[in-house]
mmCIF file of N, CA, C and O in Angstrom:
data_model
loop_
_atom_site.group_PDB
_atom_site.id
_atom_site.type_symbol
_atom_site.label_atom_id
_atom_site.label_comp_id
_atom_site.label_asym_id
_atom_site.label_seq_id
_atom_site.Cartn_x
_atom_site.Cartn_y
_atom_site.Cartn_z
ATOM 1 N N MET A 16 0.846 -1.189 0.000
ATOM 2 C CA MET A 16 0.000 0.000 0.000
ATOM 3 C C MET A 16 0.889 1.249 0.000
ATOM 4 O O MET A 16 1.836 1.345 0.753
ATOM 5 N N LYS A 17 0.556 2.191 -0.835
ATOM 6 C CA LYS A 17 1.337 3.415 -0.949
ATOM 7 C C LYS A 17 1.172 4.271 0.305
ATOM 8 O O LYS A 17 0.080 4.411 0.829
ATOM 9 N N GLN A 18 2.269 4.815 0.764
ATOM 10 C CA GLN A 18 2.210 5.762 1.874
ATOM 11 C C GLN A 18 1.990 7.152 1.288
ATOM 12 O O GLN A 18 2.710 7.575 0.390
ATOM 13 N N TYR A 19 0.997 7.842 1.770
ATOM 14 C CA TYR A 19 0.686 9.179 1.287
ATOM 15 C C TYR A 19 1.283 10.222 2.218
ATOM 16 O O TYR A 19 1.464 9.990 3.396
ATOM 17 N N THR A 20 1.563 11.377 1.666
ATOM 18 C CA THR A 20 2.124 12.483 2.433
ATOM 19 C C THR A 20 1.143 13.648 2.422
ATOM 20 O O THR A 20 0.163 13.649 1.665
ATOM 21 N N GLN A 21 1.431 14.642 3.237
ATOM 22 C CA GLN A 21 0.617 15.850 3.226
ATOM 23 C C GLN A 21 0.675 16.494 1.840
ATOM 24 O O GLN A 21 -0.325 17.017 1.353
ATOM 25 N N ALA A 22 1.819 16.411 1.188
ATOM 26 C CA ALA A 22 1.949 16.960 -0.162
ATOM 27 C C ALA A 22 1.014 16.249 -1.145
ATOM 28 O O ALA A 22 0.436 16.885 -2.035
ATOM 29 N N ASP A 23 0.848 14.934 -0.985
ATOM 30 C CA ASP A 23 -0.094 14.191 -1.831
ATOM 31 C C ASP A 23 -1.520 14.694 -1.604
ATOM 32 O O ASP A 23 -2.273 14.911 -2.558
ATOM 33 N N ALA A 24 -1.901 14.863 -0.337
ATOM 34 C CA ALA A 24 -3.248 15.339 -0.013
ATOM 35 C C ALA A 24 -3.469 16.734 -0.592
ATOM 36 O O ALA A 24 -4.516 17.016 -1.188
ATOM 37 N N ARG A 25 -2.486 17.599 -0.437
ATOM 38 C CA ARG A 25 -2.595 18.954 -1.003
ATOM 39 C C ARG A 25 -2.770 18.900 -2.513
ATOM 40 O O ARG A 25 -3.628 19.588 -3.072
ATOM 41 N N ALA A 26 -1.969 18.092 -3.175
ATOM 42 C CA ALA A 26 -2.041 17.992 -4.639
ATOM 43 C C ALA A 26 -3.411 17.485 -5.082
ATOM 44 O O ALA A 26 -3.968 17.972 -6.072
ATOM 45 N N ILE A 27 -3.958 16.535 -4.351
ATOM 46 C CA ILE A 27 -5.275 15.995 -4.700
ATOM 47 C C ILE A 27 -6.355 17.057 -4.515
ATOM 48 O O ILE A 27 -7.158 17.300 -5.418
ATOM 49 N N PHE A 28 -6.384 17.713 -3.370
ATOM 50 C CA PHE A 28 -7.434 18.694 -3.111
ATOM 51 C C PHE A 28 -7.238 19.996 -3.882
ATOM 52 O O PHE A 28 -8.201 20.737 -4.099
ATOM 53 N N MET A 29 -6.023 20.263 -4.327
ATOM 54 C CA MET A 29 -5.783 21.418 -5.194
ATOM 55 C C MET A 29 -6.064 21.063 -6.654
ATOM 56 O O MET A 29 -5.922 21.898 -7.529
ATOM 57 N N MET A 30 -6.448 19.806 -6.882
ATOM 58 C CA MET A 30 -6.797 19.293 -8.210
ATOM 59 C C MET A 30 -5.584 19.249 -9.149
ATOM 60 O O MET A 30 -5.736 19.305 -10.354
ATOM 61 N N ARG A 31 -4.413 19.104 -8.574
ATOM 62 C CA ARG A 31 -3.195 18.975 -9.381
ATOM 63 C C ARG A 31 -2.844 17.514 -9.616
ATOM 64 O O ARG A 31 -2.210 17.183 -10.602
ATOM 65 N N GLN A 32 -3.207 16.650 -8.679
ATOM 66 C CA GLN A 32 -3.045 15.208 -8.868
ATOM 67 C C GLN A 32 -4.428 14.676 -9.184
ATOM 68 O O GLN A 32 -5.316 14.674 -8.344
ATOM 69 N N ARG A 33 -4.632 14.250 -10.408
ATOM 70 C CA ARG A 33 -5.961 13.882 -10.886
ATOM 71 C C ARG A 33 -6.203 12.373 -10.908
ATOM 72 O O ARG A 33 -7.327 11.932 -11.078
ATOM 73 N N PHE A 34 -5.122 11.568 -10.754
ATOM 74 C CA PHE A 34 -5.259 10.118 -10.873
ATOM 75 C C PHE A 34 -4.573 9.413 -9.710
ATOM 76 O O PHE A 34 -3.529 9.839 -9.238
ATOM 77 N N TRP A 35 -5.175 8.292 -9.287
ATOM 78 C CA TRP A 35 -4.561 7.425 -8.281
ATOM 79 C C TRP A 35 -3.402 6.674 -8.939
ATOM 80 O O TRP A 35 -3.326 6.610 -10.167
ATOM 81 N N PRO A 36 -2.523 6.079 -8.144
ATOM 82 C CA PRO A 36 -1.393 5.318 -8.718
ATOM 83 C C PRO A 36 -1.821 4.210 -9.685
ATOM 84 O O PRO A 36 -1.078 3.857 -10.590
ATOM 85 N N ASN A 37 -3.056 3.695 -9.535
ATOM 86 C CA ASN A 37 -3.526 2.634 -10.437
ATOM 87 C C ASN A 37 -4.083 3.185 -11.752
ATOM 88 O O ASN A 37 -4.567 2.434 -12.589
ATOM 89 N N GLY A 38 -4.041 4.502 -11.925
ATOM 90 C CA GLY A 38 -4.498 5.121 -13.162
ATOM 91 C C GLY A 38 -5.945 5.578 -13.154
ATOM 92 O O GLY A 38 -6.403 6.221 -14.097
ATOM 93 N N GLU A 39 -6.687 5.254 -12.092
ATOM 94 C CA GLU A 39 -8.088 5.663 -12.008
ATOM 95 C C GLU A 39 -8.192 7.137 -11.612
ATOM 96 O O GLU A 39 -7.419 7.613 -10.778
ATOM 97 N N GLN A 40 -9.156 7.830 -12.195
ATOM 98 C CA GLN A 40 -9.339 9.250 -11.892
ATOM 99 C C GLN A 40 -9.896 9.429 -10.486
ATOM 100 O O GLN A 40 -10.801 8.715 -10.064
ATOM 101 N N ILE A 41 -9.343 10.398 -9.770
ATOM 102 C CA ILE A 41 -9.784 10.706 -8.413
ATOM 103 C C ILE A 41 -11.025 11.595 -8.486
ATOM 104 O O ILE A 41 -11.050 12.580 -9.211
ATOM 105 N N LYS A 42 -12.048 11.237 -7.713
ATOM 106 C CA LYS A 42 -13.253 12.054 -7.601
ATOM 107 C C LYS A 42 -13.177 12.747 -6.239
ATOM 108 O O LYS A 42 -13.211 12.094 -5.197
ATOM 109 N N VAL A 43 -13.018 14.077 -6.245
ATOM 110 C CA VAL A 43 -12.812 14.840 -5.017
ATOM 111 C C VAL A 43 -14.124 15.468 -4.559
ATOM 112 O O VAL A 43 -14.810 16.133 -5.333
ATOM 113 N N PHE A 44 -14.446 15.253 -3.282
ATOM 114 C CA PHE A 44 -15.630 15.847 -2.672
ATOM 115 C C PHE A 44 -15.208 16.783 -1.546
ATOM 116 O O PHE A 44 -14.290 16.465 -0.776
ATOM 117 N N THR A 45 -15.868 17.930 -1.434
ATOM 118 C CA THR A 45 -15.609 18.889 -0.363
ATOM 119 C C THR A 45 -16.930 19.404 0.181
ATOM 120 O O THR A 45 -17.986 19.175 -0.395
ATOM 121 N N LEU A 46 -16.827 20.123 1.276
ATOM 122 C CA LEU A 46 -17.974 20.843 1.823
ATOM 123 C C LEU A 46 -17.804 22.323 1.473
ATOM 124 O O LEU A 46 -16.771 22.719 0.923
ATOM 125 N N SER A 47 -18.787 23.141 1.801
ATOM 126 C CA SER A 47 -18.719 24.562 1.445
ATOM 127 C C SER A 47 -17.563 25.248 2.178
ATOM 128 O O SER A 47 -17.124 24.801 3.239
ATOM 129 N N ASP A 48 -17.118 26.343 1.611
ATOM 130 C CA ASP A 48 -16.006 27.102 2.184
ATOM 131 C C ASP A 48 -16.299 27.583 3.606
ATOM 132 O O ASP A 48 -15.384 27.802 4.388
ATOM 133 N N THR A 49 -17.568 27.769 3.932
ATOM 134 C CA THR A 49 -17.936 28.280 5.256
ATOM 135 C C THR A 49 -18.172 27.177 6.281
ATOM 136 O O THR A 49 -18.316 27.467 7.464
ATOM 137 N N ASP A 50 -18.195 25.930 5.859
ATOM 138 C CA ASP A 50 -18.413 24.801 6.769
ATOM 139 C C ASP A 50 -17.226 24.669 7.720
ATOM 140 O O ASP A 50 -16.072 24.710 7.297
ATOM 141 N N LEU A 51 -17.503 24.499 9.009
ATOM 142 C CA LEU A 51 -16.423 24.410 10.004
ATOM 143 C C LEU A 51 -15.500 23.222 9.761
ATOM 144 O O LEU A 51 -14.283 23.330 9.954
ATOM 145 N N LEU A 52 -16.044 22.087 9.351
ATOM 146 C CA LEU A 52 -15.216 20.918 9.059
ATOM 147 C C LEU A 52 -14.283 21.209 7.885
ATOM 148 O O LEU A 52 -13.108 20.851 7.923
ATOM 149 N N HIS A 53 -14.802 21.882 6.859
ATOM 150 C CA HIS A 53 -13.974 22.242 5.707
ATOM 151 C C HIS A 53 -12.829 23.158 6.145
ATOM 152 O O HIS A 53 -11.672 22.921 5.799
ATOM 153 N N LYS A 54 -13.153 24.180 6.911
ATOM 154 C CA LYS A 54 -12.128 25.122 7.380
ATOM 155 C C LYS A 54 -11.047 24.397 8.176
ATOM 156 O O LYS A 54 -9.855 24.613 7.973
ATOM 157 N N ASP A 55 -11.480 23.522 9.083
ATOM 158 C CA ASP A 55 -10.550 22.766 9.913
ATOM 159 C C ASP A 55 -9.673 21.849 9.055
ATOM 160 O O ASP A 55 -8.455 21.786 9.239
ATOM 161 N N PHE A 56 -10.289 21.129 8.127
ATOM 162 C CA PHE A 56 -9.535 20.221 7.269
ATOM 163 C C PHE A 56 -8.481 20.971 6.457
ATOM 164 O O PHE A 56 -7.319 20.567 6.402
ATOM 165 N N VAL A 57 -8.881 22.048 5.829
ATOM 166 C CA VAL A 57 -7.956 22.793 4.969
ATOM 167 C C VAL A 57 -6.795 23.371 5.788
ATOM 168 O O VAL A 57 -5.631 23.260 5.392
ATOM 169 N N LYS A 58 -7.101 23.946 6.943
ATOM 170 C CA LYS A 58 -6.052 24.543 7.779
ATOM 171 C C LYS A 58 -5.118 23.491 8.364
ATOM 172 O O LYS A 58 -3.893 23.640 8.319
ATOM 173 N N ASN A 59 -5.686 22.423 8.933
ATOM 174 C CA ASN A 59 -4.878 21.462 9.677
ATOM 175 C C ASN A 59 -4.303 20.321 8.854
ATOM 176 O O ASN A 59 -3.332 19.696 9.287
ATOM 177 N N ASN A 60 -4.879 20.036 7.698
ATOM 178 C CA ASN A 60 -4.394 18.921 6.897
ATOM 179 C C ASN A 60 -3.722 19.353 5.602
ATOM 180 O O ASN A 60 -2.845 18.659 5.103
ATOM 181 N N LEU A 61 -4.143 20.491 5.062
ATOM 182 C CA LEU A 61 -3.527 20.966 3.822
ATOM 183 C C LEU A 61 -2.591 22.136 4.073
ATOM 184 O O LEU A 61 -1.882 22.571 3.170
ATOM 185 N N ASP A 62 -2.601 22.658 5.305
ATOM 186 C CA ASP A 62 -1.747 23.776 5.687
ATOM 187 C C ASP A 62 -1.983 24.995 4.792
ATOM 188 O O ASP A 62 -1.056 25.615 4.295
ATOM 189 N N MET A 63 -3.267 25.285 4.587
ATOM 190 C CA MET A 63 -3.689 26.413 3.759
ATOM 191 C C MET A 63 -4.897 27.055 4.438
ATOM 192 O O MET A 63 -5.427 26.527 5.403
ATOM 193 N N PHE A 64 -5.344 28.163 3.869
ATOM 194 C CA PHE A 64 -6.603 28.766 4.285
ATOM 195 C C PHE A 64 -7.641 28.459 3.217
ATOM 196 O O PHE A 64 -7.308 28.347 2.036
ATOM 197 N N PRO A 65 -8.907 28.313 3.625
ATOM 198 C CA PRO A 65 -9.951 28.002 2.643
ATOM 199 C C PRO A 65 -9.990 28.972 1.463
ATOM 200 O O PRO A 65 -10.208 28.553 0.326
ATOM 201 N N HIS A 66 -9.756 30.261 1.716
ATOM 202 C CA HIS A 66 -9.809 31.220 0.603
ATOM 203 C C HIS A 66 -8.676 30.987 -0.405
ATOM 204 O O HIS A 66 -8.841 31.249 -1.594
ATOM 205 N N GLN A 67 -7.538 30.461 0.058
ATOM 206 C CA GLN A 67 -6.447 30.146 -0.863
ATOM 207 C C GLN A 67 -6.835 28.982 -1.777
ATOM 208 O O GLN A 67 -6.581 29.017 -2.976
ATOM 209 N N LEU A 68 -7.442 27.976 -1.191
ATOM 210 C CA LEU A 68 -7.878 26.826 -1.959
ATOM 211 C C LEU A 68 -8.964 27.237 -2.957
ATOM 212 O O LEU A 68 -8.931 26.845 -4.121
ATOM 213 N N ARG A 69 -9.907 28.068 -2.522
ATOM 214 C CA ARG A 69 -10.977 28.552 -3.397
ATOM 215 C C ARG A 69 -10.398 29.340 -4.572
ATOM 216 O O ARG A 69 -10.850 29.208 -5.701
ATOM 217 N N ARG A 70 -9.388 30.142 -4.314
ATOM 218 C CA ARG A 70 -8.764 30.932 -5.381
ATOM 219 C C ARG A 70 -8.159 30.013 -6.446
ATOM 220 O O ARG A 70 -8.289 30.260 -7.646
ATOM 221 N N ILE A 71 -7.533 28.940 -6.005
ATOM 222 C CA ILE A 71 -6.948 27.969 -6.945
ATOM 223 C C ILE A 71 -8.050 27.331 -7.790
ATOM 224 O O ILE A 71 -7.944 27.236 -9.009
ATOM 225 N N TRP A 72 -9.132 26.893 -7.136
ATOM 226 C CA TRP A 72 -10.240 26.265 -7.858
ATOM 227 C C TRP A 72 -10.884 27.239 -8.834
ATOM 228 O O TRP A 72 -11.181 26.882 -9.970
ATOM 229 N N ASP A 73 -11.114 28.481 -8.379
ATOM 230 C CA ASP A 73 -11.752 29.477 -9.248
ATOM 231 C C ASP A 73 -10.888 29.750 -10.485
ATOM 232 O O ASP A 73 -11.402 29.877 -11.594
ATOM 233 N N ARG A 74 -9.586 29.835 -10.292
ATOM 234 C CA ARG A 74 -8.673 30.078 -11.413
ATOM 235 C C ARG A 74 -8.769 28.933 -12.418
ATOM 236 O O ARG A 74 -8.817 29.158 -13.632
ATOM 237 N N MET A 75 -8.813 27.706 -11.931
ATOM 238 C CA MET A 75 -8.928 26.542 -12.812
ATOM 239 C C MET A 75 -10.259 26.551 -13.553
ATOM 240 O O MET A 75 -10.317 26.285 -14.750
ATOM 241 N N LEU A 76 -11.317 26.874 -12.833
ATOM 242 C CA LEU A 76 -12.655 26.880 -13.429
ATOM 243 C C LEU A 76 -12.768 27.960 -14.507
ATOM 244 O O LEU A 76 -13.201 27.689 -15.626
ATOM 245 N N PHE A 77 -12.363 29.173 -14.185
ATOM 246 C CA PHE A 77 -12.535 30.283 -15.114
ATOM 247 C C PHE A 77 -11.583 30.225 -16.294
ATOM 248 O O PHE A 77 -11.894 30.709 -17.371
ATOM 249 N N SER A 78 -10.414 29.616 -16.091
ATOM 250 C CA SER A 78 -9.458 29.514 -17.203
ATOM 251 C C SER A 78 -9.722 28.291 -18.074
ATOM 252 O O SER A 78 -9.167 28.166 -19.157
ATOM 253 N N GLY A 79 -10.552 27.392 -17.558
ATOM 254 C CA GLY A 79 -10.851 26.175 -18.309
ATOM 255 C C GLY A 79 -9.731 25.159 -18.295
ATOM 256 O O GLY A 79 -9.707 24.235 -19.099
ATOM 257 N N THR A 80 -8.813 25.287 -17.345
ATOM 258 C CA THR A 80 -7.657 24.390 -17.299
ATOM 259 C C THR A 80 -7.869 23.157 -16.435
ATOM 260 O O THR A 80 -6.986 22.311 -16.354
ATOM 261 N N GLY A 81 -9.002 23.059 -15.774
ATOM 262 C CA GLY A 81 -9.210 21.884 -14.942
ATOM 263 C C GLY A 81 -10.578 21.873 -14.315
ATOM 264 O O GLY A 81 -11.338 22.834 -14.403
ATOM 265 N N ALA A 82 -10.886 20.765 -13.679
ATOM 266 C CA ALA A 82 -12.150 20.598 -12.982
ATOM 267 C C ALA A 82 -11.977 20.984 -11.525
ATOM 268 O O ALA A 82 -10.858 21.021 -11.007
ATOM 269 N N ILE A 83 -13.081 21.260 -10.863
ATOM 270 C CA ILE A 83 -13.038 21.574 -9.444
ATOM 271 C C ILE A 83 -13.772 20.468 -8.686
ATOM 272 O O ILE A 83 -14.525 19.708 -9.278
ATOM 273 N N PRO A 84 -13.561 20.373 -7.367
ATOM 274 C CA PRO A 84 -14.230 19.335 -6.584
ATOM 275 C C PRO A 84 -15.749 19.499 -6.596
ATOM 276 O O PRO A 84 -16.274 20.588 -6.838
ATOM 277 N N VAL A 85 -16.434 18.421 -6.284
ATOM 278 C CA VAL A 85 -17.882 18.452 -6.126
ATOM 279 C C VAL A 85 -18.167 18.900 -4.701
ATOM 280 O O VAL A 85 -17.686 18.286 -3.744
ATOM 281 N N GLN A 86 -18.935 19.986 -4.556
ATOM 282 C CA GLN A 86 -19.262 20.503 -3.233
ATOM 283 C C GLN A 86 -20.544 19.862 -2.727
ATOM 284 O O GLN A 86 -21.557 19.861 -3.412
ATOM 285 N N LEU A 87 -20.472 19.336 -1.510
ATOM 286 C CA LEU A 87 -21.615 18.668 -0.884
ATOM 287 C C LEU A 87 -22.178 19.548 0.223
ATOM 288 O O LEU A 87 -21.526 20.483 0.678
ATOM 289 N N ASP A 88 -23.385 19.203 0.679
ATOM 290 C CA ASP A 88 -24.082 20.032 1.655
ATOM 291 C C ASP A 88 -23.899 19.618 3.108
ATOM 292 O O ASP A 88 -24.166 20.412 4.004
ATOM 293 N N SER A 89 -23.472 18.372 3.356
ATOM 294 C CA SER A 89 -23.380 17.912 4.740
ATOM 295 C C SER A 89 -22.357 16.786 4.866
ATOM 296 O O SER A 89 -21.977 16.154 3.886
ATOM 297 N N GLU A 90 -21.968 16.534 6.094
ATOM 298 C CA GLU A 90 -21.044 15.439 6.350
ATOM 299 C C GLU A 90 -21.703 14.094 6.039
ATOM 300 O O GLU A 90 -21.038 13.181 5.546
ATOM 301 N N GLN A 91 -23.002 13.969 6.280
ATOM 302 C CA GLN A 91 -23.701 12.722 5.948
ATOM 303 C C GLN A 91 -23.688 12.492 4.444
ATOM 304 O O GLN A 91 -23.478 11.373 3.979
ATOM 305 N N GLU A 92 -23.883 13.545 3.671
ATOM 306 C CA GLU A 92 -23.813 13.414 2.217
ATOM 307 C C GLU A 92 -22.396 13.019 1.799
ATOM 308 O O GLU A 92 -22.211 12.213 0.886
ATOM 309 N N MET A 93 -21.391 13.553 2.492
ATOM 310 C CA MET A 93 -19.995 13.203 2.224
ATOM 311 C C MET A 93 -19.795 11.704 2.461
ATOM 312 O O MET A 93 -19.191 11.020 1.629
ATOM 313 N N ILE A 94 -20.287 11.181 3.559
ATOM 314 C CA ILE A 94 -20.162 9.754 3.858
ATOM 315 C C ILE A 94 -20.802 8.931 2.748
ATOM 316 O O ILE A 94 -20.209 7.978 2.238
ATOM 317 N N ASP A 95 -22.018 9.305 2.348
ATOM 318 C CA ASP A 95 -22.731 8.570 1.303
ATOM 319 C C ASP A 95 -21.972 8.597 -0.023
ATOM 320 O O ASP A 95 -21.842 7.571 -0.695
ATOM 321 N N LYS A 96 -21.487 9.766 -0.409
ATOM 322 C CA LYS A 96 -20.786 9.903 -1.696
ATOM 323 C C LYS A 96 -19.467 9.135 -1.699
ATOM 324 O O LYS A 96 -19.144 8.447 -2.664
ATOM 325 N N ILE A 97 -18.687 9.258 -0.621
ATOM 326 C CA ILE A 97 -17.401 8.558 -0.562
ATOM 327 C C ILE A 97 -17.623 7.046 -0.585
ATOM 328 O O ILE A 97 -16.920 6.320 -1.271
ATOM 329 N N ALA A 98 -18.614 6.590 0.158
ATOM 330 C CA ALA A 98 -18.879 5.153 0.246
ATOM 331 C C ALA A 98 -19.367 4.571 -1.074
ATOM 332 O O ALA A 98 -19.102 3.410 -1.369
ATOM 333 N N ASN A 99 -20.059 5.367 -1.871
ATOM 334 C CA ASN A 99 -20.698 4.840 -3.069
ATOM 335 C C ASN A 99 -20.112 5.318 -4.386
ATOM 336 O O ASN A 99 -20.659 5.015 -5.447
ATOM 337 N N THR A 100 -18.990 6.046 -4.333
ATOM 338 C CA THR A 100 -18.337 6.520 -5.550
ATOM 339 C C THR A 100 -16.942 5.907 -5.622
ATOM 340 O O THR A 100 -16.103 6.189 -4.770
ATOM 341 N N PRO A 101 -16.694 5.072 -6.613
ATOM 342 C CA PRO A 101 -15.358 4.481 -6.745
ATOM 343 C C PRO A 101 -14.273 5.558 -6.893
ATOM 344 O O PRO A 101 -14.489 6.556 -7.585
ATOM 345 N N TYR A 102 -13.166 5.352 -6.217
ATOM 346 C CA TYR A 102 -11.978 6.208 -6.305
ATOM 347 C C TYR A 102 -12.225 7.620 -5.781
ATOM 348 O O TYR A 102 -11.564 8.569 -6.190
ATOM 349 N N ALA A 103 -13.164 7.768 -4.865
ATOM 350 C CA ALA A 103 -13.499 9.072 -4.292
ATOM 351 C C ALA A 103 -12.636 9.376 -3.079
ATOM 352 O O ALA A 103 -12.111 8.480 -2.418
ATOM 353 N N ILE A 104 -12.526 10.677 -2.790
ATOM 354 C CA ILE A 104 -11.841 11.134 -1.587
ATOM 355 C C ILE A 104 -12.597 12.332 -1.037
ATOM 356 O O ILE A 104 -13.175 13.119 -1.789
ATOM 357 N N GLY A 105 -12.596 12.441 0.283
ATOM 358 C CA GLY A 105 -13.217 13.555 0.968
ATOM 359 C C GLY A 105 -12.657 13.603 2.378
ATOM 360 O O GLY A 105 -11.577 13.064 2.630
ATOM 361 N N TYR A 106 -13.372 14.211 3.286
ATOM 362 C CA TYR A 106 -12.913 14.296 4.671
ATOM 363 C C TYR A 106 -14.107 14.245 5.606
ATOM 364 O O TYR A 106 -15.221 14.629 5.251
ATOM 365 N N LEU A 107 -13.856 13.736 6.821
ATOM 366 C CA LEU A 107 -14.901 13.569 7.823
ATOM 367 C C LEU A 107 -14.372 13.985 9.186
ATOM 368 O O LEU A 107 -13.165 14.020 9.404
ATOM 369 N N ASN A 108 -15.292 14.256 10.092
ATOM 370 C CA ASN A 108 -14.937 14.626 11.459
ATOM 371 C C ASN A 108 -14.350 13.466 12.242
ATOM 372 O O ASN A 108 -13.468 13.644 13.067
ATOM 373 N N SER A 109 -14.894 12.274 12.001
ATOM 374 C CA SER A 109 -14.454 11.110 12.766
ATOM 375 C C SER A 109 -14.493 9.869 11.882
ATOM 376 O O SER A 109 -15.041 9.894 10.789
ATOM 377 N N ARG A 110 -13.932 8.805 12.395
ATOM 378 C CA ARG A 110 -13.896 7.534 11.659
ATOM 379 C C ARG A 110 -15.323 7.056 11.397
ATOM 380 O O ARG A 110 -16.098 6.883 12.325
ATOM 381 N N PRO A 111 -15.674 6.852 10.135
ATOM 382 C CA PRO A 111 -17.044 6.435 9.835
ATOM 383 C C PRO A 111 -17.274 4.958 10.145
ATOM 384 O O PRO A 111 -16.357 4.152 10.075
ATOM 385 N N ASP A 112 -18.502 4.632 10.466
ATOM 386 C CA ASP A 112 -18.890 3.245 10.697
ATOM 387 C C ASP A 112 -19.427 2.690 9.377
ATOM 388 O O ASP A 112 -20.617 2.426 9.224
ATOM 389 N N ASN A 113 -18.510 2.582 8.406
ATOM 390 C CA ASN A 113 -18.894 2.138 7.068
ATOM 391 C C ASN A 113 -17.699 1.409 6.464
ATOM 392 O O ASN A 113 -16.655 2.012 6.221
ATOM 393 N N GLU A 114 -17.861 0.114 6.226
ATOM 394 C CA GLU A 114 -16.747 -0.701 5.730
ATOM 395 C C GLU A 114 -16.342 -0.343 4.300
ATOM 396 O O GLU A 114 -15.276 -0.733 3.848
ATOM 397 N N LYS A 115 -17.166 0.416 3.591
ATOM 398 C CA LYS A 115 -16.834 0.809 2.225
ATOM 399 C C LYS A 115 -15.831 1.967 2.187
ATOM 400 O O LYS A 115 -15.266 2.264 1.144
ATOM 401 N N ILE A 116 -15.638 2.639 3.322
ATOM 402 C CA ILE A 116 -14.762 3.805 3.370
ATOM 403 C C ILE A 116 -13.413 3.414 3.962
ATOM 404 O O ILE A 116 -13.329 2.888 5.071
ATOM 405 N N ARG A 117 -12.362 3.679 3.186
ATOM 406 C CA ARG A 117 -11.002 3.456 3.664
ATOM 407 C C ARG A 117 -10.409 4.786 4.088
ATOM 408 O O ARG A 117 -10.672 5.812 3.462
ATOM 409 N N LEU A 118 -9.597 4.777 5.114
ATOM 410 C CA LEU A 118 -8.977 5.996 5.591
ATOM 411 C C LEU A 118 -7.744 6.342 4.790
ATOM 412 O O LEU A 118 -6.968 5.459 4.417
ATOM 413 N N PHE A 119 -7.564 7.598 4.553
ATOM 414 C CA PHE A 119 -6.408 8.130 3.832
ATOM 415 C C PHE A 119 -5.505 8.701 4.921
ATOM 416 O O PHE A 119 -5.771 9.766 5.457
ATOM 417 N N GLU A 120 -4.495 7.939 5.284
ATOM 418 C CA GLU A 120 -3.590 8.388 6.336
ATOM 419 C C GLU A 120 -2.257 8.713 5.714
ATOM 420 O O GLU A 120 -1.795 8.041 4.815
ATOM 421 N N TYR A 121 -1.654 9.776 6.204
ATOM 422 C CA TYR A 121 -0.358 10.170 5.666
ATOM 423 C C TYR A 121 0.582 10.569 6.782
ATOM 424 O O TYR A 121 0.159 10.782 7.903
ATOM 425 N N GLN A 122 1.849 10.652 6.406
ATOM 426 C CA GLN A 122 2.878 10.968 7.401
ATOM 427 C C GLN A 122 3.376 12.365 7.219
ATOM 428 O O GLN A 122 3.373 12.927 6.190
#
């Protein structure tokens, strides 16, 4: 199993790494910029501020150079989407009670 780093997580959520090592396209899910979980995840796991990440996504969207993550409305929707979408990634407050979800741990 590949060991992931914070740099890998940043690249994925910044939409710079678009494919998993097996060649499958990564489907990225996020919550709104104002959601407390989103703010916490971006600050503590990506070492960025939400507005910095939004600026990157907006630039990609408006320039037509890339896709942006799918924004969800709730953590429950995040659990459902991650569990039922192959090759998906997102973030949660706590370990989900769902065997379909694998944790993305990095060093």
